[in-house]
mmCIF file of C-alpha atoms in Angstrom:
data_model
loop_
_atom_site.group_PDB
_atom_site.id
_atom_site.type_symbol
_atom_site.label_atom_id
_atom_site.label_comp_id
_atom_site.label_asym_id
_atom_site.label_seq_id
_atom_site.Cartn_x
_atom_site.Cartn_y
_atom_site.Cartn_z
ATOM 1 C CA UNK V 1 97.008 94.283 156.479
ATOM 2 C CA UNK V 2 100.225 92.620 155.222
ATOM 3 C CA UNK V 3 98.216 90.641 151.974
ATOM 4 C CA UNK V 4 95.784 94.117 151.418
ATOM 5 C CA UNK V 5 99.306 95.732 150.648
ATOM 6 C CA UNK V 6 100.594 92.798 148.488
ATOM 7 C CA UNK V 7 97.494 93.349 146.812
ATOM 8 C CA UNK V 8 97.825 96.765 145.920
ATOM 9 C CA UNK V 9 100.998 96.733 145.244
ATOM 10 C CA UNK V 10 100.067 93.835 142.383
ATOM 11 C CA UNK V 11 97.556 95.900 141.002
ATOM 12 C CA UNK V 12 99.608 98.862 140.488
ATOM 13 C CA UNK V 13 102.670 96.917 139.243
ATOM 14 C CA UNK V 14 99.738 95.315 136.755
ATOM 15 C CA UNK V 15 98.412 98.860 135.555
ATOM 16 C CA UNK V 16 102.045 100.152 134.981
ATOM 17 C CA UNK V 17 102.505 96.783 132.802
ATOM 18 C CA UNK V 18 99.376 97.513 131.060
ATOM 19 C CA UNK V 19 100.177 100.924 129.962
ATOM 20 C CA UNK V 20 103.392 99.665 128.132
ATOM 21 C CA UNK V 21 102.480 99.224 124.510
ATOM 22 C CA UNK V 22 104.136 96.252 123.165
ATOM 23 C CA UNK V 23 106.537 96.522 120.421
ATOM 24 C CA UNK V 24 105.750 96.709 117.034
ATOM 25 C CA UNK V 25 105.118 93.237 114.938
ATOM 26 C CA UNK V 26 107.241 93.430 111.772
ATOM 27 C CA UNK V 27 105.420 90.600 111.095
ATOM 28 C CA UNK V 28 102.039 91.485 111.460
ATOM 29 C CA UNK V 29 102.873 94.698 109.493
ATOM 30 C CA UNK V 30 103.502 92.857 106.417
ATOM 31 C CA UNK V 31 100.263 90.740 106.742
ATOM 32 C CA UNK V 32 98.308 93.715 107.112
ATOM 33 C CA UNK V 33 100.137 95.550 104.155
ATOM 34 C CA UNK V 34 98.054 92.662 102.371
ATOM 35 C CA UNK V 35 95.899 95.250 102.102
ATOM 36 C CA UNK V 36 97.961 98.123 100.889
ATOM 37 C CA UNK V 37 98.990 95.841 97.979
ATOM 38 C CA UNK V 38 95.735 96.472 95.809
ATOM 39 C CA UNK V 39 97.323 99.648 94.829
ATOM 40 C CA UNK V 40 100.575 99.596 96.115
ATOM 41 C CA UNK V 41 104.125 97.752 95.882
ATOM 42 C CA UNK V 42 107.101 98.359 97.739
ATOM 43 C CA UNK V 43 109.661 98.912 94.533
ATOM 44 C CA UNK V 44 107.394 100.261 91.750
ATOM 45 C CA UNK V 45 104.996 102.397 91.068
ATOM 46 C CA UNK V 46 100.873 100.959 90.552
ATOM 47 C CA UNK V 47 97.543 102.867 90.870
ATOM 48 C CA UNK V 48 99.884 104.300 93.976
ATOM 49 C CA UNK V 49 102.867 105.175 93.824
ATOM 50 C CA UNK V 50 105.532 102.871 95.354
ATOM 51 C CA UNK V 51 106.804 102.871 98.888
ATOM 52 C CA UNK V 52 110.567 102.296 98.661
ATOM 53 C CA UNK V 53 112.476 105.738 99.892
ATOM 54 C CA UNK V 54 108.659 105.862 102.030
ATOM 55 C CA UNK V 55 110.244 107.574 105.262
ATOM 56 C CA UNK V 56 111.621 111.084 104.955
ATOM 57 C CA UNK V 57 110.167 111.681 101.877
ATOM 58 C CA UNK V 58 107.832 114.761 100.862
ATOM 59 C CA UNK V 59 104.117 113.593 100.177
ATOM 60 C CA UNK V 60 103.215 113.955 96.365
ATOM 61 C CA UNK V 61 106.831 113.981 95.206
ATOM 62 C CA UNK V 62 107.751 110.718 93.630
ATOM 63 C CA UNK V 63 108.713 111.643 89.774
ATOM 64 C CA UNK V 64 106.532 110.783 87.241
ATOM 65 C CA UNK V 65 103.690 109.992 89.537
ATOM 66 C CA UNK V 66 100.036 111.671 88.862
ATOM 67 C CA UNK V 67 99.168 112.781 91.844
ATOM 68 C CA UNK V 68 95.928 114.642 93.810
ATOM 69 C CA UNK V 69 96.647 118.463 93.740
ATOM 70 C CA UNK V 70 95.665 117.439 97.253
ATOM 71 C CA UNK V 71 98.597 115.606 97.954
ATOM 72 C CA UNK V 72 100.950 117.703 96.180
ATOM 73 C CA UNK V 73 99.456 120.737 98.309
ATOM 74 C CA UNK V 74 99.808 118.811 101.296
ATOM 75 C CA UNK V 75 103.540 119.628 102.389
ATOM 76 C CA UNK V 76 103.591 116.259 105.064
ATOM 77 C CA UNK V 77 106.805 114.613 105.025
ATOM 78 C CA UNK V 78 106.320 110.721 105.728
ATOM 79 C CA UNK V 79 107.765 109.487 109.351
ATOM 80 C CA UNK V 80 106.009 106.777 112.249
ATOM 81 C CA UNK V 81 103.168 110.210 113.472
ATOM 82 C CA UNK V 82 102.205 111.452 109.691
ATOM 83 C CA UNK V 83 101.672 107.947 108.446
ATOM 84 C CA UNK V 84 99.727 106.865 111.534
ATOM 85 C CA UNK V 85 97.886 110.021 110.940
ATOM 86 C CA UNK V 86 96.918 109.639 107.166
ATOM 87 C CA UNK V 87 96.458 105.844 107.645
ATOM 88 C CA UNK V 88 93.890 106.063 110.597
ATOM 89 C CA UNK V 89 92.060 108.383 107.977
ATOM 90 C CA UNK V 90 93.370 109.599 104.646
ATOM 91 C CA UNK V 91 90.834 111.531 103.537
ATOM 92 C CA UNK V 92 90.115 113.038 107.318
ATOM 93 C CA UNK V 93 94.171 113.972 107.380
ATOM 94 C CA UNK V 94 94.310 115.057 102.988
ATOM 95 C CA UNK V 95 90.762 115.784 101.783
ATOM 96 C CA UNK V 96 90.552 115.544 98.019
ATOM 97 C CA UNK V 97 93.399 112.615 98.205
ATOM 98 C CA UNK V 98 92.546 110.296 95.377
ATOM 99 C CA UNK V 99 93.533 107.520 98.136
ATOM 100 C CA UNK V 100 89.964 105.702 98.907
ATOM 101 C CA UNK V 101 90.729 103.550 100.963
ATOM 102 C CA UNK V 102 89.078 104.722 104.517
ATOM 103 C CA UNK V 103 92.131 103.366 106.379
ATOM 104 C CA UNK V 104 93.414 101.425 109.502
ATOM 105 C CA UNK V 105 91.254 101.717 112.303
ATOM 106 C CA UNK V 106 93.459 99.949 114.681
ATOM 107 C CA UNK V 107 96.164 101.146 116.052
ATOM 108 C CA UNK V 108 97.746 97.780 116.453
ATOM 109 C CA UNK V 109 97.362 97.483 113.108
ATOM 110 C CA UNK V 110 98.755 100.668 112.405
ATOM 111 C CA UNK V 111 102.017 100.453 114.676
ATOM 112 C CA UNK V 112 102.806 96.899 112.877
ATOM 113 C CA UNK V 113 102.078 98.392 109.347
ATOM 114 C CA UNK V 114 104.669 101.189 110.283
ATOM 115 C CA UNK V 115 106.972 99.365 111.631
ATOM 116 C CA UNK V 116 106.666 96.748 108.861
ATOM 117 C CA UNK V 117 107.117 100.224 106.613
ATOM 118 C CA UNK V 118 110.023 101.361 108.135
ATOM 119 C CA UNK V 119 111.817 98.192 107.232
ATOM 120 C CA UNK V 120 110.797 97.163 103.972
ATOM 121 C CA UNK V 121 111.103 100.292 102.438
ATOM 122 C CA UNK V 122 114.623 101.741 103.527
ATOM 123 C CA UNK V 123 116.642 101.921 100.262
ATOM 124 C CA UNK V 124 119.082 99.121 101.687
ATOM 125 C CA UNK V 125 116.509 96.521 102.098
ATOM 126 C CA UNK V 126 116.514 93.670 99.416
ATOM 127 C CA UNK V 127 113.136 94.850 98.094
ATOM 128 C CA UNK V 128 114.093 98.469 97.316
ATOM 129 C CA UNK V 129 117.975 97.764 96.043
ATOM 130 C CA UNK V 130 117.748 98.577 92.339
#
C-alpha cells in the first residue's frame, strides 16, 4: 500500500511539473525572428515597419509608414496577448493586413519570439538607441 501511494504521489507531483510552462528562450526568440527579418528590422523601417518602441505602441501608428487601412482601423495596442494573437494568425486576428505571412504556429515559438521582442525592442536596448 505504502509504494501504490509513493506512486501516486509521483505522478501527481509529475503532472503539476508538467503543467508549468517553461520560461521564455530569449535566445530562441531571436533565431526564430530569422524569419521576421524578410520584412522587418528592429531599428528601421523595411517592407514592415520597424519594431523598436514594439510594446505599448498603437498598431498602424509608426510615422511615415504606409500602412493597411486594416491596420490603422485595428485599434490593438502591442503587449505579450495581442502579439501572440496576431502572430499565431495575422490575417485571422486583422483581415485585410497587408502582413502575408500566415504566422507562428507554435506557441513555443511564439513565447520565445515575444520574449525575444520584449527585449530587443525597448528603446534602451543597444539596437533601438538612436
Amino acid at each position: 500500500m505504502k509504494a501504490r501511494g509513493l506512486m501516486l504521489a509521483g505522478a501527481i507531483a509529475f503532472s503539476a511539473a508538467a503543467c508549468v510552462q517553461a520560461a521564455p528562450n530569449v535566445q530562441h526568440g531571436e533565431q526564430v525572428y530569422v524569419r521576421c527579418m524578410a520584412c522587418h528590422a528592429l531599428a528601421y523601417d523595411r517592407v514592415g515597419p520597424h519594431h523598436c518602441g514594439l510594446f505599448g505602441r498603437l498598431a498602424g501608428s509608426v510615422p511615415g509608414f504606409d500602412y493597411s487601412p486594416a491596420m490603422k482601423k485595428s485599434k490593438i495596442v502591442w503587449n505579450e496577448k495581442t502579439l501572440d494573437l496576431f502572430l499565431k494568425n495575422p490575417q485571422k486576428m486583422v483581415p485585410g493586413t497587408a502582413m502575408t505571412y500566415a504566422g507562428v504556429p507554435d506557441p513555443t515559438d511564439r513565447a520565445d519570439l515575444i520574449a525575444f521582442l520584449k527585449q530587443a525592442t525597448n528603446p534602451d536596448s543597444p539596437q533601438c538607441r538612436k
